[in-house]
PDB file of C-alpha atoms in Angstrom:
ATOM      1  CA  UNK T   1     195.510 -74.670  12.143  1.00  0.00           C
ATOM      2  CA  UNK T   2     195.345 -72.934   8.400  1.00  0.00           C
ATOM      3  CA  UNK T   3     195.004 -69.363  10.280  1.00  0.00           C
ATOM      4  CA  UNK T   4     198.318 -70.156  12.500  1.00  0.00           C
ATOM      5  CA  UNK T   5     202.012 -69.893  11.351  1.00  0.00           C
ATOM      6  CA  UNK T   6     204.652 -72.441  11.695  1.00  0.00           C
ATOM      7  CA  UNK T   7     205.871 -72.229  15.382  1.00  0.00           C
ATOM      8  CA  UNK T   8     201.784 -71.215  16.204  1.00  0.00           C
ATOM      9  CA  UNK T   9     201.414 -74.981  14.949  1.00  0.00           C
ATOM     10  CA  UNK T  10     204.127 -76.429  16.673  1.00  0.00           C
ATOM     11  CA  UNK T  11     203.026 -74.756  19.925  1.00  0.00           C
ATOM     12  CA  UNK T  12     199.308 -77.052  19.109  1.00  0.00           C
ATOM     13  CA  UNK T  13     201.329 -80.158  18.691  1.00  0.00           C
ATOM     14  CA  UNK T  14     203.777 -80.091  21.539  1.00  0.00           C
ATOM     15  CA  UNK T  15     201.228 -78.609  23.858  1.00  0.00           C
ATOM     16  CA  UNK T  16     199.798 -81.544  25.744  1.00  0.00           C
ATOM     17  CA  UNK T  17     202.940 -82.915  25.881  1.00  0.00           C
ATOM     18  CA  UNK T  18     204.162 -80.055  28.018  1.00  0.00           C
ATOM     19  CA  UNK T  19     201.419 -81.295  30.828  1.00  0.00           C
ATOM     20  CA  UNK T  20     201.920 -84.932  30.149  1.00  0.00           C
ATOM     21  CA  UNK T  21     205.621 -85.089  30.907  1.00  0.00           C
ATOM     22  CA  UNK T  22     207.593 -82.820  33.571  1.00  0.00           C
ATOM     23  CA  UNK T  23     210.937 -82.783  32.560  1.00  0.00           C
ATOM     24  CA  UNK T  24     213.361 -79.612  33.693  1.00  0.00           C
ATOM     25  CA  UNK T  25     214.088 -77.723  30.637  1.00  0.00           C
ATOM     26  CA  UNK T  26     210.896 -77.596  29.096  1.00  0.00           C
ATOM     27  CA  UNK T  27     208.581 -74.616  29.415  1.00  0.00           C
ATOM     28  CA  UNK T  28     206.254 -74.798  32.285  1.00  0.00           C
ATOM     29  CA  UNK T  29     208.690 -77.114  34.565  1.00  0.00           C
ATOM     30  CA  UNK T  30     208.096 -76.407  38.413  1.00  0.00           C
ATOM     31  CA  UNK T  31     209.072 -78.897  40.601  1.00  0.00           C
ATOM     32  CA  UNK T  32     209.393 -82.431  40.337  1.00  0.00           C
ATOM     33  CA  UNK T  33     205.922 -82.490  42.477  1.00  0.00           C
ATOM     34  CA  UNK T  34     203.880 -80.633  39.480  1.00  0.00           C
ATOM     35  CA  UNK T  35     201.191 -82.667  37.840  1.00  0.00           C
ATOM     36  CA  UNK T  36     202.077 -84.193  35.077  1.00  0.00           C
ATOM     37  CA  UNK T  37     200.121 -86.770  32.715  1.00  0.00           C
ATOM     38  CA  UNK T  38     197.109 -87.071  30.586  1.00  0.00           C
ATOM     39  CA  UNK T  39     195.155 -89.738  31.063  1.00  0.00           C
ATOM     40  CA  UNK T  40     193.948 -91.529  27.131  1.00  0.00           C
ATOM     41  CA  UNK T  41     197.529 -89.525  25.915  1.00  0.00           C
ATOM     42  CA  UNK T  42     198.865 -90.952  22.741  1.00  0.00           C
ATOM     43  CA  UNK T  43     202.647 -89.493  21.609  1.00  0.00           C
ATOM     44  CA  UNK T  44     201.693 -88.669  18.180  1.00  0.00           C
ATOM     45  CA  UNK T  45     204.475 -88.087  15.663  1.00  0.00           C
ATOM     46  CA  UNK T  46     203.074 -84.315  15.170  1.00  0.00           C
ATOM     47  CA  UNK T  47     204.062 -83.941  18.484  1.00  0.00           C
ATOM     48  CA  UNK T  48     208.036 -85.616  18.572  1.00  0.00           C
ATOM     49  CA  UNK T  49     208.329 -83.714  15.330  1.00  0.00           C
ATOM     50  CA  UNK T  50     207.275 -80.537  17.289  1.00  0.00           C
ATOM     51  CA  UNK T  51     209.116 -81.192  19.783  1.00  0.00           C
ATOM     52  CA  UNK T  52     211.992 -82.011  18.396  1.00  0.00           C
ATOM     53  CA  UNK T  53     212.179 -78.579  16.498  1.00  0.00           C
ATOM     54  CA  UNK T  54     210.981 -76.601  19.514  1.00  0.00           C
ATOM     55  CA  UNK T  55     213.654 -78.120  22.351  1.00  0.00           C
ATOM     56  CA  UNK T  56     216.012 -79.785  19.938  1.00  0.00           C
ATOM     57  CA  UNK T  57     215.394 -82.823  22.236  1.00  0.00           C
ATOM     58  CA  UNK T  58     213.596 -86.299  22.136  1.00  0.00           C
ATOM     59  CA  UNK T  59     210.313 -86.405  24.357  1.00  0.00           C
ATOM     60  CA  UNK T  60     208.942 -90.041  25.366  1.00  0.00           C
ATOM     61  CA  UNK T  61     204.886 -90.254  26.258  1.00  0.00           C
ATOM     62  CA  UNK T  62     206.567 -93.026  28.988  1.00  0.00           C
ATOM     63  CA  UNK T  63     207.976 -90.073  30.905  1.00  0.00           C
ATOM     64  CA  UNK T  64     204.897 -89.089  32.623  1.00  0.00           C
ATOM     65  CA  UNK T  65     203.945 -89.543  35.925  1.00  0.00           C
ATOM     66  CA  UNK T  66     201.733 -92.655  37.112  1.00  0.00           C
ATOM     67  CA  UNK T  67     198.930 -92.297  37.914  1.00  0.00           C
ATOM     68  CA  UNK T  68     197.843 -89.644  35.286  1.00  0.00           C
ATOM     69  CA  UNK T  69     196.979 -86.258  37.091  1.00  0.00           C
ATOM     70  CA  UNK T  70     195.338 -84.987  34.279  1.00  0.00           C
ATOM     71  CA  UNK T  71     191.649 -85.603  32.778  1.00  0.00           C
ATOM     72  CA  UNK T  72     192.584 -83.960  29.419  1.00  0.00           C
ATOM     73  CA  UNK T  73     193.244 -80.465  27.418  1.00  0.00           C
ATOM     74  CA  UNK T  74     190.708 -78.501  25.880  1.00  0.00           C
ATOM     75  CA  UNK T  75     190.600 -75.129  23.701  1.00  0.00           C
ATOM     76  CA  UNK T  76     187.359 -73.601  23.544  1.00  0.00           C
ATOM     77  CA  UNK T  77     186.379 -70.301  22.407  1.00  0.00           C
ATOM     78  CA  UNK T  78     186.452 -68.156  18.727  1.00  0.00           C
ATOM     79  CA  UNK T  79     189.470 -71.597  18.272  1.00  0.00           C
ATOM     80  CA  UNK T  80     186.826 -73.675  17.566  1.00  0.00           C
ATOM     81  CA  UNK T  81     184.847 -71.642  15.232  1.00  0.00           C
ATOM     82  CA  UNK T  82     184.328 -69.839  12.342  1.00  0.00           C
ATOM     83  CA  UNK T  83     184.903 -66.561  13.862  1.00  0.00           C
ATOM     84  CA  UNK T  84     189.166 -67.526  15.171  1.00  0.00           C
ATOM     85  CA  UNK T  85     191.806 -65.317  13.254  1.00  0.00           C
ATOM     86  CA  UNK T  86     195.086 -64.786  13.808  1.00  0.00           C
ATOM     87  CA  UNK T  87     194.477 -62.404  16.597  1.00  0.00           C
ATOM     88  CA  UNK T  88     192.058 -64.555  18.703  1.00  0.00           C
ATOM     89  CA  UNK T  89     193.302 -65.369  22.151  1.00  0.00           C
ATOM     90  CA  UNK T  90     193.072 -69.000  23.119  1.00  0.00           C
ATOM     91  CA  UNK T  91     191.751 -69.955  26.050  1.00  0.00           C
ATOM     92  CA  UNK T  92     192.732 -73.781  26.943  1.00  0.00           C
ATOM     93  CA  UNK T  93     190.886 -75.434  29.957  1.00  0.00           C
ATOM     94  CA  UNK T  94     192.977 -77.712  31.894  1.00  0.00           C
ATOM     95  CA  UNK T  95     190.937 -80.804  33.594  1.00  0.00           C
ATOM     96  CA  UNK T  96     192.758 -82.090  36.395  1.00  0.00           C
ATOM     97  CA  UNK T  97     191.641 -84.807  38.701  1.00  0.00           C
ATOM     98  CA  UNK T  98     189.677 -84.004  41.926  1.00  0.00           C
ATOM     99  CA  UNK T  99     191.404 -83.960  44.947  1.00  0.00           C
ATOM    100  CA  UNK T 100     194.692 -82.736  44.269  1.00  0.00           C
ATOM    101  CA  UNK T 101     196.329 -81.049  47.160  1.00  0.00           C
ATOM    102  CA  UNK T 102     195.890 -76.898  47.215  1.00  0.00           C
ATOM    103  CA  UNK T 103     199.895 -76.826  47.276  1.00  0.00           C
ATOM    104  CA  UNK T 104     200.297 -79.116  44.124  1.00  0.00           C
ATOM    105  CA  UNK T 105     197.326 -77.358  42.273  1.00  0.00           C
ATOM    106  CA  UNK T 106     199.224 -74.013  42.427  1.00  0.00           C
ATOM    107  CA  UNK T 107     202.718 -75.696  40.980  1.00  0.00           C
ATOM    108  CA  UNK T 108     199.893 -76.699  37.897  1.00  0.00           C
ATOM    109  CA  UNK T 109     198.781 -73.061  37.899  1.00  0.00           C
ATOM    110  CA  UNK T 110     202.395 -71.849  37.928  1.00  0.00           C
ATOM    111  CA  UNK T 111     202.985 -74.468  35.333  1.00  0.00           C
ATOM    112  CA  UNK T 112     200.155 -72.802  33.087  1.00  0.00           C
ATOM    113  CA  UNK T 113     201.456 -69.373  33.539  1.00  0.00           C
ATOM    114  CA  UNK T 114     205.173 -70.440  32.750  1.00  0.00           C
ATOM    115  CA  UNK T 115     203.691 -71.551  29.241  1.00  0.00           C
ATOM    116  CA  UNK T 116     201.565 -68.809  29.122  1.00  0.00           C
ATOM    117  CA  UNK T 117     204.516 -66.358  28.358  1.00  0.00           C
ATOM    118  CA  UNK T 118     206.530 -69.081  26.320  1.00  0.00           C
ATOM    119  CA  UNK T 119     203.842 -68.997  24.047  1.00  0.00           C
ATOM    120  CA  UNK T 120     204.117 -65.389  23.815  1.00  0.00           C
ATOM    121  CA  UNK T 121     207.318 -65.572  22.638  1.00  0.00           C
ATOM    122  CA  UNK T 122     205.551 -67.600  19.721  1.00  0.00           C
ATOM    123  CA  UNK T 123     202.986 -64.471  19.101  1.00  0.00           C
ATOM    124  CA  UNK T 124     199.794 -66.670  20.828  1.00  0.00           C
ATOM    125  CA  UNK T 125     198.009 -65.325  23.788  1.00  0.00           C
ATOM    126  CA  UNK T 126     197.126 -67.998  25.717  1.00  0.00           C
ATOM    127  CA  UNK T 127     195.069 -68.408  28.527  1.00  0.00           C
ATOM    128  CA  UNK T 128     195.106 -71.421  30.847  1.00  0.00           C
ATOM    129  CA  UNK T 129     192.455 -72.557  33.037  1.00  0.00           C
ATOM    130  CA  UNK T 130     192.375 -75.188  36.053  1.00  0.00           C
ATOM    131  CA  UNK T 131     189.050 -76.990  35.968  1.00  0.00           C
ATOM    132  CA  UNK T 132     188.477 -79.725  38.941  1.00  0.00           C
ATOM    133  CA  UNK T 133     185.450 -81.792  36.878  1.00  0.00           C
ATOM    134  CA  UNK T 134     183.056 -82.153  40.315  1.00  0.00           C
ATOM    135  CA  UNK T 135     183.429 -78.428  41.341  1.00  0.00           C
ATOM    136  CA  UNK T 136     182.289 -77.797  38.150  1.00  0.00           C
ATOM    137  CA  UNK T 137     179.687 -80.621  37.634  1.00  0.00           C
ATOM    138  CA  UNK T 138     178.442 -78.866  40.945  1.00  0.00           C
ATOM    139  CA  UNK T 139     178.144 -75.278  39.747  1.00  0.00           C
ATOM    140  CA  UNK T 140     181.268 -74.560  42.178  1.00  0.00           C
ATOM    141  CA  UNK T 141     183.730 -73.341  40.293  1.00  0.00           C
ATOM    142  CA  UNK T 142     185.461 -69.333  40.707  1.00  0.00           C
ATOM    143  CA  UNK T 143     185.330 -66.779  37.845  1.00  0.00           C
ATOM    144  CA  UNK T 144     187.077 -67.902  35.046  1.00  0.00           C
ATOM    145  CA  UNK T 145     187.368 -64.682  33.519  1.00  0.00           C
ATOM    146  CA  UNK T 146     186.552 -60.969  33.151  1.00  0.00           C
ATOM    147  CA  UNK T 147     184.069 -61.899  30.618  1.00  0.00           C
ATOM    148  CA  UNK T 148     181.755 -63.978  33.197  1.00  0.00           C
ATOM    149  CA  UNK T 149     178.448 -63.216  33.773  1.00  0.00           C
ATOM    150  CA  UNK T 150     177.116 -63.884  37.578  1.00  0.00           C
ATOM    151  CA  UNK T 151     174.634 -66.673  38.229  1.00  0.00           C
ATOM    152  CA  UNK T 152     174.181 -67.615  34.331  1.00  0.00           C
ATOM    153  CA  UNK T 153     177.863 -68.291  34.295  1.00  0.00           C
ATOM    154  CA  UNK T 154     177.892 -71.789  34.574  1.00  0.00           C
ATOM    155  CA  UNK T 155     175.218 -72.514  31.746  1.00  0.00           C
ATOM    156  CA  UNK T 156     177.287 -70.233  29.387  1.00  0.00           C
ATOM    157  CA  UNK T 157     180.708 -71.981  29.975  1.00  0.00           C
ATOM    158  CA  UNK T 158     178.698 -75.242  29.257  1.00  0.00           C
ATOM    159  CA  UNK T 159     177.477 -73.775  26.465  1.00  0.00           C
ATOM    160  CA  UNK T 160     180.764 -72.619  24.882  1.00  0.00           C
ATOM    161  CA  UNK T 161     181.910 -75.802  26.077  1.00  0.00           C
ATOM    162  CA  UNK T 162     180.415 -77.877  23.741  1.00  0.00           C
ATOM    163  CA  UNK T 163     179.876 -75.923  20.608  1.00  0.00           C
ATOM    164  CA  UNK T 164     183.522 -75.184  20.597  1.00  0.00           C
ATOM    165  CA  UNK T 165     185.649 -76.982  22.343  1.00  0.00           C
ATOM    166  CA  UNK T 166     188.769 -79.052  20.866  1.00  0.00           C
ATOM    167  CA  UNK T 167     189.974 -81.765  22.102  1.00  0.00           C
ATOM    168  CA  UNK T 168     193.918 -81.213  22.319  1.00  0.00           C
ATOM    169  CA  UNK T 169     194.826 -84.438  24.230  1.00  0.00           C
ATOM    170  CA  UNK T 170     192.991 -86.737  27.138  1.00  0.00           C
ATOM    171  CA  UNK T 171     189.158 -88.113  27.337  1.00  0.00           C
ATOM    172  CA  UNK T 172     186.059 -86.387  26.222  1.00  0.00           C
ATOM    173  CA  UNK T 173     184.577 -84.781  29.422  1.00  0.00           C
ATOM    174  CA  UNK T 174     181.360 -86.332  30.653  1.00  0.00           C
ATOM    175  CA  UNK T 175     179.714 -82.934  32.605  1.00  0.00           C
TER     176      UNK T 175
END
């Protein structure tokens, strides 16, 4: 968070609450059908505070949708390390729960990439990333990235996984 500016900061702390609540106006809205809501999400006041700065508007953790659709939020990569700068991309795995329908999955993914390019705007490349927990408990899971590499792939990810990952909002993942 030291390496980030102000608004790089604020994008951190409002962040999960842009999945946990679905409200039109706020980056990433869809539809009213998106998934919405982190399951273990606590409103902290980092986040009104961000919030309230970004949107000039009030957010409630009560908004969300019930049941909770999402697992959690994660950041992984050079983020969690000693080797992030100011430069680093972030790549931010979203957990969602299994079993959600193709056509609500891709209102998430267009969700992602609508917050994708507000964060832009806030000099962060970000890089979202559907992950359905049992595909990937399985080994089935599709390319996450250019920088995959074939049948090792899921070990890897694993592997980055743990030694980096932060835990931006929801439960600790149990692979």
């Amino acid at each position: 968070r030291e390496a980030l500016g102000p608004e790089q900061v604020r994008f951190f702390d409002v962040l999960p609450l842009l999945f946990h609540v679905n409200r039109p106006g706020l980056p990433g809205y869809v539809s009213r059908e998106t998934p919405a809501g982190i399951k273990c999400f606590a409103l902290g006041p980092e986040a009104m505070d961000a919030a309230l700065h970004l949107f000039r508007t009030a957010i409630g953790a009560g908004e969300a949708t019930d049941p909770c659709d999402l697992l959690g939020i994660y950041c992984l990569g050079s983020f969690g390390s000693i080797a992030h700068c100011p430069e680093s991309d972030l790549d931010v795995w979203v957990c969602h729960e299994p079993g959600i329908e193709a056509r609500r999955l891709a209102e998430l993914n267009a969700k992602a990439r609508v917050i994708e390019q507000w964060a832009q705007g806030l000099g962060l490349e970000v890089h979202f990333f559907l992950i359905d927990p049992e595909r990937f408990r399985a080994g089935r899971h599709a390319r996450l990235s250019a920088e995959c590499s074939g049948n090792a792939q899921h070990y890897l990810l694993l592997d980055e996984f743990y030694r980096t990952s932060v835990v931006l909002a929801g439960a600790c993942p149990m692979w």
